[in-house]
Coordinates of C-alpha atoms in Angstrom, one line a residue:
X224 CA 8.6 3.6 21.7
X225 CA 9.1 6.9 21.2
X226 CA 12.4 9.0 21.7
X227 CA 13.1 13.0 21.2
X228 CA 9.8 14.3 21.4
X229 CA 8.7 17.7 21.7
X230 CA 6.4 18.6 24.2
X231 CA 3.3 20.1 22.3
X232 CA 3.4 23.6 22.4
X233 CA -0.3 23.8 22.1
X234 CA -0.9 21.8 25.0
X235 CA -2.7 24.0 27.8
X236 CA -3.8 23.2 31.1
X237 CA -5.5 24.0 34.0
X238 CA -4.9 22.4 38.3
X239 CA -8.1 22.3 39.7
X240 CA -7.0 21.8 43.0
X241 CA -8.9 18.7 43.2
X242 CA -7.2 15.0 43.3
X243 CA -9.0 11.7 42.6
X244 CA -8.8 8.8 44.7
X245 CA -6.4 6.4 43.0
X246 CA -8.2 2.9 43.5
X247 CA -4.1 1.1 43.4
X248 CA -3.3 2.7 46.7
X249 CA -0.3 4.4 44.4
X250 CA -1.7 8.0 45.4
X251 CA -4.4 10.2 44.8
X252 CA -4.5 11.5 41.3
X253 CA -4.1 15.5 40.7
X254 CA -7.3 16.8 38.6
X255 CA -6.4 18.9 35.7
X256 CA -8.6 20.5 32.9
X257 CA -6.1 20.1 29.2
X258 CA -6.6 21.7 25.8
X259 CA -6.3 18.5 23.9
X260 CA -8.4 16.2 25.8
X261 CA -11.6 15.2 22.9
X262 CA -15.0 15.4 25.4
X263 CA -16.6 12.6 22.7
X264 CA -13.7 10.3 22.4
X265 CA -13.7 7.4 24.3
X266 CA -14.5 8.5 28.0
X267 CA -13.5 11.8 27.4
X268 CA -10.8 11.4 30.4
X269 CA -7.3 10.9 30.3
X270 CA -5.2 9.8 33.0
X271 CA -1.4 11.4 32.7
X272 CA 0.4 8.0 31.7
X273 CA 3.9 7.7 31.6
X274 CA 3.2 5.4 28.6
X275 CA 1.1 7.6 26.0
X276 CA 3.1 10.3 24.3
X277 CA 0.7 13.4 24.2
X278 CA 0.0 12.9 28.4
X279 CA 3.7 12.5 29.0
X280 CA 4.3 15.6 27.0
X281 CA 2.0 17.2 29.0
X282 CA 2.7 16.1 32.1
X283 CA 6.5 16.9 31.7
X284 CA 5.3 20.7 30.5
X285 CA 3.4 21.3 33.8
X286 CA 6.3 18.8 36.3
X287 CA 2.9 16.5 37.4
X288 CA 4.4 13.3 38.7
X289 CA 4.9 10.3 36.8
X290 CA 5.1 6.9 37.4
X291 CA 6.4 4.5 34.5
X292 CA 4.8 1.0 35.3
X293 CA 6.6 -1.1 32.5
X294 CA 10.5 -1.7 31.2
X295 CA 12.1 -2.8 28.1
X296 CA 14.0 -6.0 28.8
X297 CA 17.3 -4.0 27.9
X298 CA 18.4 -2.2 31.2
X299 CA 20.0 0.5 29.7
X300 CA 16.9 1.5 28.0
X301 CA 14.6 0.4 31.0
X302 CA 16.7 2.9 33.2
X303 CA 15.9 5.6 30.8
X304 CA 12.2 5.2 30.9
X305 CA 13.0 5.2 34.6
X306 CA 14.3 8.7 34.3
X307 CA 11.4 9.7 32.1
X308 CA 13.9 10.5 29.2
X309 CA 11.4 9.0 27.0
X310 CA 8.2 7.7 26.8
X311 CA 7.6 3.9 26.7
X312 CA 4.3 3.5 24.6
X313 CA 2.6 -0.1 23.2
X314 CA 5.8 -2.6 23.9
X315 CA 4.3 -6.3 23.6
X316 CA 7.8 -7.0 25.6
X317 CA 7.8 -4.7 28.2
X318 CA 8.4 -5.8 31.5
X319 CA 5.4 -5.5 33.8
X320 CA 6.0 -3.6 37.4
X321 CA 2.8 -2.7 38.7
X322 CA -0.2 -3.8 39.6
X323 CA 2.1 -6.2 41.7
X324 CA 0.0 -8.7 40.9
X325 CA 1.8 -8.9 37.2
X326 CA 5.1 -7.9 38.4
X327 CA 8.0 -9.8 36.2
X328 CA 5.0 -10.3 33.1
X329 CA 5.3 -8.8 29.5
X330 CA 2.7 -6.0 28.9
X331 CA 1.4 -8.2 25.8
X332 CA 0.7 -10.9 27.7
X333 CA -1.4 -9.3 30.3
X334 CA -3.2 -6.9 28.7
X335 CA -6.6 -9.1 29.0
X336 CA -5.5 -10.4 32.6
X337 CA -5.6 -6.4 33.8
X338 CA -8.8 -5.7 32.3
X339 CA -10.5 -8.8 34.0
X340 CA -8.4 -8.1 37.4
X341 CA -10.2 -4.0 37.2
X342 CA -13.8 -5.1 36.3
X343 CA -13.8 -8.7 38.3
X344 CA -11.8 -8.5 41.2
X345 CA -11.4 -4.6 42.2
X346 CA -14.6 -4.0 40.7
X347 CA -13.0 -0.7 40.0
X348 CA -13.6 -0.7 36.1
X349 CA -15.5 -2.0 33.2
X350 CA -14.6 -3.5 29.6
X351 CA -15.9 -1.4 26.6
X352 CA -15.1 -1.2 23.4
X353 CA -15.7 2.5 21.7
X354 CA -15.4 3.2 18.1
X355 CA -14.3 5.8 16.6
X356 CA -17.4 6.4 14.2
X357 CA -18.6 9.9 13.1
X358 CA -21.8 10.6 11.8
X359 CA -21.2 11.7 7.4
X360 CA -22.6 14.9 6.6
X361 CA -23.8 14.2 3.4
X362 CA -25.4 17.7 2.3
X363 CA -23.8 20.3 0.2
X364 CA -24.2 23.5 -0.9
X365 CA -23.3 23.0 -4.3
X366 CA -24.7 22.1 -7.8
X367 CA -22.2 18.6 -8.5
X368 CA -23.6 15.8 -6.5
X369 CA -27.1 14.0 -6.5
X370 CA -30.1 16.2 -5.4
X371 CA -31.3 14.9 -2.2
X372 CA -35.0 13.5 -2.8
X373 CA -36.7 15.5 -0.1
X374 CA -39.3 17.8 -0.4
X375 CA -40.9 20.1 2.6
X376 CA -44.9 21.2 3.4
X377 CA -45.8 24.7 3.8
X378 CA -45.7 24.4 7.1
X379 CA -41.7 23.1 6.5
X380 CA -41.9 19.5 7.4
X381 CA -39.6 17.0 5.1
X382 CA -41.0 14.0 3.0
X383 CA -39.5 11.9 0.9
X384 CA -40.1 12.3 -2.8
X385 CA -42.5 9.2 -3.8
X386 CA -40.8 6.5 -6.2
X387 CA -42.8 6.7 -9.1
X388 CA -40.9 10.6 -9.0
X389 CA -37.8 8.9 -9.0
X390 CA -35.1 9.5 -10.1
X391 CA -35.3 13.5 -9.1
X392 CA -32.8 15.0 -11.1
X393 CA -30.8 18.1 -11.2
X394 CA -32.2 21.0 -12.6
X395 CA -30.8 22.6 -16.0
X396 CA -31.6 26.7 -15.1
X397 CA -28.5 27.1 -12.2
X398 CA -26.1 30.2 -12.6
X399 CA -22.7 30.0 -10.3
X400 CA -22.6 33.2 -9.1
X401 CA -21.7 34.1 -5.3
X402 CA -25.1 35.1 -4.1
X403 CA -24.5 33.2 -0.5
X404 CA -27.2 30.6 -1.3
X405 CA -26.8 27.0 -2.5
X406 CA -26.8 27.4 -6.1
X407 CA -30.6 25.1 -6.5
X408 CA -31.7 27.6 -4.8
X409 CA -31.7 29.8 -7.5
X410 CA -33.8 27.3 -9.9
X411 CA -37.2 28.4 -11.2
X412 CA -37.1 25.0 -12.5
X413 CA -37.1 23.0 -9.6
X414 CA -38.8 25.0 -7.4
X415 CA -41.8 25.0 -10.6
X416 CA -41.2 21.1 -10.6
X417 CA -41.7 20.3 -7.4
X418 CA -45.3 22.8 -6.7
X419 CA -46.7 21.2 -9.8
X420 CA -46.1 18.1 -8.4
X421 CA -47.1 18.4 -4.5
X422 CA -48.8 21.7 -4.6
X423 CA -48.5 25.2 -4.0
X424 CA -46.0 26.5 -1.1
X425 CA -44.1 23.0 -1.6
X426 CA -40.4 23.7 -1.4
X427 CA -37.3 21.2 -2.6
X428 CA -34.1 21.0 -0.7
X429 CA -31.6 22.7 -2.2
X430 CA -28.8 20.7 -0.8
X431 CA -27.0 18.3 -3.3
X432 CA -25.1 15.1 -1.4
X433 CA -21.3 14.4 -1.4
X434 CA -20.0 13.2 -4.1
X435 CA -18.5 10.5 -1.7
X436 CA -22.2 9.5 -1.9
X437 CA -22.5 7.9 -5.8
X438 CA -18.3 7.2 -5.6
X439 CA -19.5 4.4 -2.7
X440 CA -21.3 2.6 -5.4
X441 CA -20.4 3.1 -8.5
X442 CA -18.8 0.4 -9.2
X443 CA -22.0 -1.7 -9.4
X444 CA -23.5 0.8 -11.4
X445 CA -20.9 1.2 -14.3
X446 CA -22.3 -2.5 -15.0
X447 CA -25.8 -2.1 -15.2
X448 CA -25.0 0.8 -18.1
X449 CA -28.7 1.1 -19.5
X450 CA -30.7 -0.6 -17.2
X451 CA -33.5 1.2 -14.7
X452 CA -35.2 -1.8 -13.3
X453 CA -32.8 -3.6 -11.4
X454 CA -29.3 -2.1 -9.7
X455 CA -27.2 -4.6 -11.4
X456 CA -28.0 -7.4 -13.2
X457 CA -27.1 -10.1 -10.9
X458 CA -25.5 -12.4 -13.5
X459 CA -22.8 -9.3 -14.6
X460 CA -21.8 -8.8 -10.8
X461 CA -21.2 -12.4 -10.4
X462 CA -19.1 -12.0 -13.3
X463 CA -17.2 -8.7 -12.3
X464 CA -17.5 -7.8 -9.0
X465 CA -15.9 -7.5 -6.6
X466 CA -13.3 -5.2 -7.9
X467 CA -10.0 -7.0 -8.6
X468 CA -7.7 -4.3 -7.1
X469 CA -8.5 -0.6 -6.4
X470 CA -5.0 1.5 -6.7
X471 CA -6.0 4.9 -4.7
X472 CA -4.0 7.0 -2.5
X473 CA -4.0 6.7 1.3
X474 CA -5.6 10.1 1.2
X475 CA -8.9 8.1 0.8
X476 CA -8.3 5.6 3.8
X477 CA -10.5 7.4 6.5
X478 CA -13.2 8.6 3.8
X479 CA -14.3 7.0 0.2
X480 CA -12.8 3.7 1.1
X481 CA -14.7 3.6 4.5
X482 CA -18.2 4.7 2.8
X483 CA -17.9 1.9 0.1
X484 CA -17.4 -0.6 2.1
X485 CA -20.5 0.6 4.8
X486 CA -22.6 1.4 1.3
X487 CA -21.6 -2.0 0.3
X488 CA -22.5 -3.8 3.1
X489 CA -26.2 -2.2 3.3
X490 CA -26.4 -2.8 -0.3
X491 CA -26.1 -6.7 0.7
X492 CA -28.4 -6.5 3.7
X493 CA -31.1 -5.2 1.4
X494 CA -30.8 -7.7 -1.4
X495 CA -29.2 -5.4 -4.1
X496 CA -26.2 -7.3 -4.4
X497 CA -24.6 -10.6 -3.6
X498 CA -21.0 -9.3 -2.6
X499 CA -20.4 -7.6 0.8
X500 CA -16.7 -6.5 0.3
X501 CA -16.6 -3.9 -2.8
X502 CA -12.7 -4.8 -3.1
X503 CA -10.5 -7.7 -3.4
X504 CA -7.4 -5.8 -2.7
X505 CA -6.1 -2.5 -2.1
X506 CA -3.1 -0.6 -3.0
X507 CA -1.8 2.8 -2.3
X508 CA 0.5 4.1 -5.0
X509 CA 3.5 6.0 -3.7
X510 CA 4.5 9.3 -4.3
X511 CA 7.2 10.8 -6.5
X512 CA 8.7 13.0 -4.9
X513 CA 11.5 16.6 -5.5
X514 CA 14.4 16.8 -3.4
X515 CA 12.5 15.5 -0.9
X516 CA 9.2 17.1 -0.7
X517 CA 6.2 16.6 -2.2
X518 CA 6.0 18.2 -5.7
X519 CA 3.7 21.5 -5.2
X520 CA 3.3 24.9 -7.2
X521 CA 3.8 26.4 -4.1
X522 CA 7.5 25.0 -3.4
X523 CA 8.1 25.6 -7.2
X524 CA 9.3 21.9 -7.1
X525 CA 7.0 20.6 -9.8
X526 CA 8.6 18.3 -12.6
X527 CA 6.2 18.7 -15.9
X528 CA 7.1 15.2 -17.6
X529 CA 6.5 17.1 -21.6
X530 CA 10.2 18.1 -21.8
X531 CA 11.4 14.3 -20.6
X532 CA 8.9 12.7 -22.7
X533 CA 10.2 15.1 -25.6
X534 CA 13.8 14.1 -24.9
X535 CA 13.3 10.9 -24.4
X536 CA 10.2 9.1 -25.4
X537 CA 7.1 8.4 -23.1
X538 CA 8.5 4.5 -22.8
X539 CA 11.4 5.8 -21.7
X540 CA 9.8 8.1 -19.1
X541 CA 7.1 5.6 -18.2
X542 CA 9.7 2.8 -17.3
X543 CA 12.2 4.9 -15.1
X544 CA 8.9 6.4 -13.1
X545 CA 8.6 2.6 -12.5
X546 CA 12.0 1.8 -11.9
X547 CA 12.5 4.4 -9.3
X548 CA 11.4 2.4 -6.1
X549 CA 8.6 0.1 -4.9
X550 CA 5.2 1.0 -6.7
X551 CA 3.9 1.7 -2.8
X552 CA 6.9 3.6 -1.9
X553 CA 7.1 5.9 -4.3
X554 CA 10.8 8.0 -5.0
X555 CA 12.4 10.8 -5.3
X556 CA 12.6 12.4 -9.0
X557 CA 16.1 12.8 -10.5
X558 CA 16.6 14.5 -13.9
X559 CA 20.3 12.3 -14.3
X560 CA 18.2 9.4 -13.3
X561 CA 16.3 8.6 -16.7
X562 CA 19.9 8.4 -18.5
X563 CA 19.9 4.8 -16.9
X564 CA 16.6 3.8 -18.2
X565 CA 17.1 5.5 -22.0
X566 CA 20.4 3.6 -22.4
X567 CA 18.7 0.5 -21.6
X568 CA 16.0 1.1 -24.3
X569 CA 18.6 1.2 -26.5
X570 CA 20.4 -1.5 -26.3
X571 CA 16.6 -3.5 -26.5
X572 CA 16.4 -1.5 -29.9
X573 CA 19.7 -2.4 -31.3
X574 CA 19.8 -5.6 -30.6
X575 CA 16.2 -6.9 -31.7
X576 CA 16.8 -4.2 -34.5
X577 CA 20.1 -6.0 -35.8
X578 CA 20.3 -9.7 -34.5
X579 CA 19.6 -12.7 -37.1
X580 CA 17.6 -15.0 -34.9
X581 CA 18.2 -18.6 -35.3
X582 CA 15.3 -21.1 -35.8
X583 CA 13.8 -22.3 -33.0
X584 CA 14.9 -24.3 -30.2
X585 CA 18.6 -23.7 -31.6
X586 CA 19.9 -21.1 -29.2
X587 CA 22.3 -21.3 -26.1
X588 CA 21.9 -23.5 -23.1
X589 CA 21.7 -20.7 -20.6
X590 CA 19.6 -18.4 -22.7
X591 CA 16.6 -21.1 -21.9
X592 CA 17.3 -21.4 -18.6
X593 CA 17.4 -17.2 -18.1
X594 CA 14.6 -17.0 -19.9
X595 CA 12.4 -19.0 -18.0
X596 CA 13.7 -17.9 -14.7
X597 CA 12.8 -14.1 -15.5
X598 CA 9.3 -15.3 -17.1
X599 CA 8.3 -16.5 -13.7
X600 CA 9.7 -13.3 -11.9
X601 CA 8.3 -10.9 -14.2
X602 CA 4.8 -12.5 -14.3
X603 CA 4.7 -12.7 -10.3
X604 CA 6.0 -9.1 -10.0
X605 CA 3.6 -7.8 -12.2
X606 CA 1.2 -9.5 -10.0
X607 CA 2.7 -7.7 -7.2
X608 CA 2.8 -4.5 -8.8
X609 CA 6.7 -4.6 -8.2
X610 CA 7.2 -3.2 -11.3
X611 CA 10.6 -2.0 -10.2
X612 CA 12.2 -5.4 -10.0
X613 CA 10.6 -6.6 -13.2
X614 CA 12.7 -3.9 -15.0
X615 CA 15.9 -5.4 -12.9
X616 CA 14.8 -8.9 -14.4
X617 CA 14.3 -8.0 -18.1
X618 CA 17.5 -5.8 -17.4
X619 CA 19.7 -9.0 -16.5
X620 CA 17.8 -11.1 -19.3
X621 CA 18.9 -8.4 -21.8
X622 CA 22.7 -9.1 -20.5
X623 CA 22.7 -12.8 -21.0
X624 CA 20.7 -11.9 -24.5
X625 CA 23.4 -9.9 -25.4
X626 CA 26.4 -12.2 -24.6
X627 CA 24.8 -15.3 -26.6
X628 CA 25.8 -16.5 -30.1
X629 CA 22.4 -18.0 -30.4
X630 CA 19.2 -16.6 -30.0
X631 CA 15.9 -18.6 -31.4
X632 CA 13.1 -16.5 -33.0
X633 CA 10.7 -17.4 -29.8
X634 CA 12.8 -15.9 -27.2
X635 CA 13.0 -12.8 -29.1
X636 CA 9.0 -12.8 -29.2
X637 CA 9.1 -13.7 -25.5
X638 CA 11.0 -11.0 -24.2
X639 CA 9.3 -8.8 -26.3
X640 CA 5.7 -9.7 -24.8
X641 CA 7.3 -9.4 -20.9
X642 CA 8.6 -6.1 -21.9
X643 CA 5.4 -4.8 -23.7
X644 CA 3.5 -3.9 -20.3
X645 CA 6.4 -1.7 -19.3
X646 CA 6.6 -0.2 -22.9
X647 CA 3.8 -0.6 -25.0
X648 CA 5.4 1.6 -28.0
X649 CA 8.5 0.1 -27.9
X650 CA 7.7 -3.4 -27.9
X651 CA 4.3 -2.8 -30.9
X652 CA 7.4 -1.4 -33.1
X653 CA 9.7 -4.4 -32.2
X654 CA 6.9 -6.6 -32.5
X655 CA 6.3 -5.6 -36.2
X656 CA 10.2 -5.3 -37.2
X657 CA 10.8 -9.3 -36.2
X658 CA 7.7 -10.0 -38.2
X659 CA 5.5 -10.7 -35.6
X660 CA 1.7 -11.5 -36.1
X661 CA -1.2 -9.1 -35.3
X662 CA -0.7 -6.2 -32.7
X663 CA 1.7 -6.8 -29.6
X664 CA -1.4 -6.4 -27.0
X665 CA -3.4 -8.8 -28.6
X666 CA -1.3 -11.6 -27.7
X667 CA -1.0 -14.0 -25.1
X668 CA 0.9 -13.7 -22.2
X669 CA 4.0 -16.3 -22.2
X670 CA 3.9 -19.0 -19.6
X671 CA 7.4 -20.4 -17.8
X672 CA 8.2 -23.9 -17.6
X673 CA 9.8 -24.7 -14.2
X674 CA 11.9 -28.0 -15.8
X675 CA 13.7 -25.6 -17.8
X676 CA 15.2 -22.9 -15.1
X677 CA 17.5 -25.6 -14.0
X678 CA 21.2 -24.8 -15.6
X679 CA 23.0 -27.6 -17.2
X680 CA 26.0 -26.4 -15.2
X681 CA 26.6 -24.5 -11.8
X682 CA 29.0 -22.2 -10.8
X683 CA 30.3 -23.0 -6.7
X684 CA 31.7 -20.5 -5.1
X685 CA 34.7 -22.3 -2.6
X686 CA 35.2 -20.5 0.6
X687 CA 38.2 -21.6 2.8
X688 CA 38.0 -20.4 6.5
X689 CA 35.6 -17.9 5.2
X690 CA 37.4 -16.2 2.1
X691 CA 37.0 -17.1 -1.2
X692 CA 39.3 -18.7 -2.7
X693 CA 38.0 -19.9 -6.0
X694 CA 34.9 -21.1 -8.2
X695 CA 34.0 -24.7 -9.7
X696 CA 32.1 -25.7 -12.4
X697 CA 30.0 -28.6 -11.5
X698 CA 26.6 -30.8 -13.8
X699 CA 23.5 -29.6 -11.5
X700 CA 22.5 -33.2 -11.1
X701 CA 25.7 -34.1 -8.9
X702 CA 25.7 -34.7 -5.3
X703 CA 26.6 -33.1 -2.3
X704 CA 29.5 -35.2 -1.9
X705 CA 30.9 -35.1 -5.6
X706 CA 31.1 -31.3 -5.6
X707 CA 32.8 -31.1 -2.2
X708 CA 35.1 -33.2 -3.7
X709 CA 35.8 -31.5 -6.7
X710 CA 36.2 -28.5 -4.4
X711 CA 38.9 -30.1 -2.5
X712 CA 41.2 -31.0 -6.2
X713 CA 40.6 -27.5 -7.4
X714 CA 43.7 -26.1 -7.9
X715 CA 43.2 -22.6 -6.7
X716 CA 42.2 -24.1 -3.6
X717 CA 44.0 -27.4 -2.8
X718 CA 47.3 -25.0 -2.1
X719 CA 45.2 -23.6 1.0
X720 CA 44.4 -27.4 2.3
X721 CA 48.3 -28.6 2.1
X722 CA 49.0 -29.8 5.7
X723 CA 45.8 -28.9 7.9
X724 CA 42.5 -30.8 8.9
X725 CA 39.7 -29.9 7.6
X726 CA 37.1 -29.8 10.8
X727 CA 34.0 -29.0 8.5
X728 CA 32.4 -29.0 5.0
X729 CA 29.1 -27.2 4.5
X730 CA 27.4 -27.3 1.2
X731 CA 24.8 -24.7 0.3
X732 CA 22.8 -26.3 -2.3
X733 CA 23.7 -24.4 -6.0
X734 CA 26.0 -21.8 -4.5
X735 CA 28.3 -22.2 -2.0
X736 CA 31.3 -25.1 -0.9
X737 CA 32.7 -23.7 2.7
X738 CA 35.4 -25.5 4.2
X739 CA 36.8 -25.0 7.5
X740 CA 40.4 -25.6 8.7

């Protein structure tokens, strides 16, 4: 759906004069010749919708009638589509009106049913699917990039270069300078190379490919480091590949990561390799963002991090670029912001810095059962890349650290190995000052035991006709019953029962008493 549009200003066209026989007896169809109509996607026609944004723009530019086939449910809403104040586009509930032969039907439902109706029935129409593929120009006119392994006759006719030439490498003789020719070109080397080879009046193309080229497979080759008589050594890619997760930026969406994937796929067909996806996942990092906009000389909005990092440590900027928001999100940069983040390095300092850790497994109650809980969020996150909410964790681990009289030697070690992703400096000094073995990296990551996140003891909130009106501490092994009851004897909330019926009891499990009267 799409509301307070602006009809593109851009948009040009041109009545014919003509009209087109409308094949659902609605009316013939005004022919008009637009700006913005691509000749070599899909049929190269477009029919002035009421339900595609760019037509309705148009349409409403140059008052060409339109007739809105499908509602939303909501008849406010359908009575402004009605009225053409916006354009209805893609609704899976929209309310079919026309063809009357799916009159009262939602538009998702029936999307197949119209198709098969226009080809079958009317014979109007046929199914087809067109893609959107573009052929890759691959040549450039620079020196990066592979040289294309082409060579041409006197009389200028291409051949490939044979294998036993292979690989046909750059030459070593190029000068940039702007002389309006691709810089090989220019080579006395190449152009030497390649008569000595084929002959006298042989010429090389002086084209290099897109880098995009060797980025689509590269990651098969950075295995086979060394080796010139296979691709990759089929026992390494089973090992390695395919790539674990590739973190790039959405920029690369309708180039690099399209051309791997093809380049993988060929690779397959022909036998070089045994995978036919070149990535098990893929992120796209957010962006950090200034008041807003996207940092740029341009805007004079760029942050340099050297004067942060100066003032505050890298750890210290590193963790509040991750606190910020959702690693795919991104945020937007405040210089008050990092004040949060240094106080919270602090207190980590002081207190691993000052505490006298008891022996271990002598240490609060609820420090174990913290501890465990926040292991288990802070390895998943990490998993997730949600490094912002493994911050929050370690954050409220750090409270309840603070608070105990108790601490064994263990947890300290623990919470400094979940914290060492996050800030490797940090935690390699920590790791050293409570006499910690080895480097911090080096050692393994700490695994949660689920038995142990269950509290002795659980604080219940009591709610009485929906406002609280006071807490109970119950064992967590006691039964729905039993803590109702001890709900009810509370004294801060026994005065609100005195004289009325209780009609219900609802018991959230570990949180919540409600009672009803």
């Amino acid at each position: 759906m799409s509301k307070g549009f602006n009809p593109g200003e851009d948009m040009e066209g041109v009545f014919t004069g003509l009209h087109v026989d409308n094949p659902f007896g609605t009316g013939d169809l005004p022919l008009w010749v637009a700006s913005y109509v691509l000749a070599d996607y899909g049929s190269g026609i477009v029919h002035c919708s009421a339900h595609d944004e760019r037509d309705f723009a148009f349409a409403k530019k140059y008052d060409i009638p339109l007739r809105p086939v499908m509602f939303p449910e909501d008849p406010i809403e359908a009575e402004k589509v009605r009225n053409l104040e916006y354009c209805l586009m893609k609704d899976e509930n929209a309310v079919m009106q026309q063809p009357e032969k799916f009159k009262g039907r939602k538009w998702g439902e029936v999307r197949e049913d119209i198709i098969r109706y226009m080809s079958d029935d009317l014979k109007v129409a046929r199914s087809q699917v067109n893609y959107k593929l573009r052929d890759w120009s691959i040549s450039r006119q620079r020196y990066w990039g592979a040289p294309i392994p082409i060579v041409y006759d006197p009389e200028g006719n291409p051949h490939p270069i044979p294998e036993e030439h292979l690989p046909w490498e750059l030459p070593r003789d190029v000068e940039f300078k702007p002389t309006g020719t691709a810089p090989l070109a220019q080579s006395k080397e190449l152009k030497d190379r390649t008569e000595k080879i084929f002959g006298k009046g042989w010429t090389p193309e002086v084209d290099t490919m897109d880098t995009f080229v060797c980025s689509s497979f590269y990651q098969f080759r950075y295995l086979a480091e060394g080796s010139d008589t296979e691709f990759v050594p089929r026992d390494i890619e089973k090992q390695w590949m395919p790539v674990d997760i590739y973190i790039g930026g959405p920029e690369h969406a309708c180039m690099h990561l399209i051309y791997t994937r093809f380049v993988t796929m060929a690779l397959k067909d022909f036998g070089f390799v045994g995978v036919e996806e070149p990535f098990e996942r893929l992120v796209h990092q957010g962006l950090i963002t200034n008041g807003g906009a996207k940092m740029s000389k341009s805007k004079g909005n760029v942050v340099s991090p050297d004067a942060f990092i100066e003032k505050y440590g890298s750890d210290t900027f590193r963790m509040y670029l991750m606190f910020m928001g959702p690693f795919t999100d991104g945020g937007d940069w405040n210089d008050t912001g990092i004040n949060g983040t240094d106080r919270f390095v602090k207190r980590v300092w002081k207190l691993f810095s000052e505490f006298k850790f008891s022996p271990n497994g002598s240490q609060d109650s609820n420090v174990s059962t913290k501890l465990h809980a926040v292991m288990k969020k802070v390895t998943e996150d990490i998993e997730k890349l949600h490094f912002n909410t493994c911050i929050s964790s370690l954050m409220e681990l750090l409270n309840t650290l603070e608070k105990a009289e108790k601490i064994d030697e263990e947890t300290a070690k623990t919470f400094i190995k979940l914290l060492a992703p996050l800030a490797p400096h940090l935690t390699e000094e920590l790791w050293e000052k409570i006499g910690g073995k080895g480097f911090i990296i080096d050692q393994e990551w700490p695994n949660f035991n689920s038995a142990l996140m269950v509290a002795d003891t659980l604080t219940i909130a009591v709610q009485v006709n929906g406002k609280l009106r006071g807490t109970i501490s119950v064992d967590s092994s006691a039964s729905k019953e039993e803590i109702i009851a001890l709900a009810k004897e509370d004294t801060n909330v026994s005065k609100f029962l005195k004289g009325v019926d209780i009609k219900k009891e609802i018991y959230v499990p570990g949180k919540l008493v409600s009672l009803v009267v």
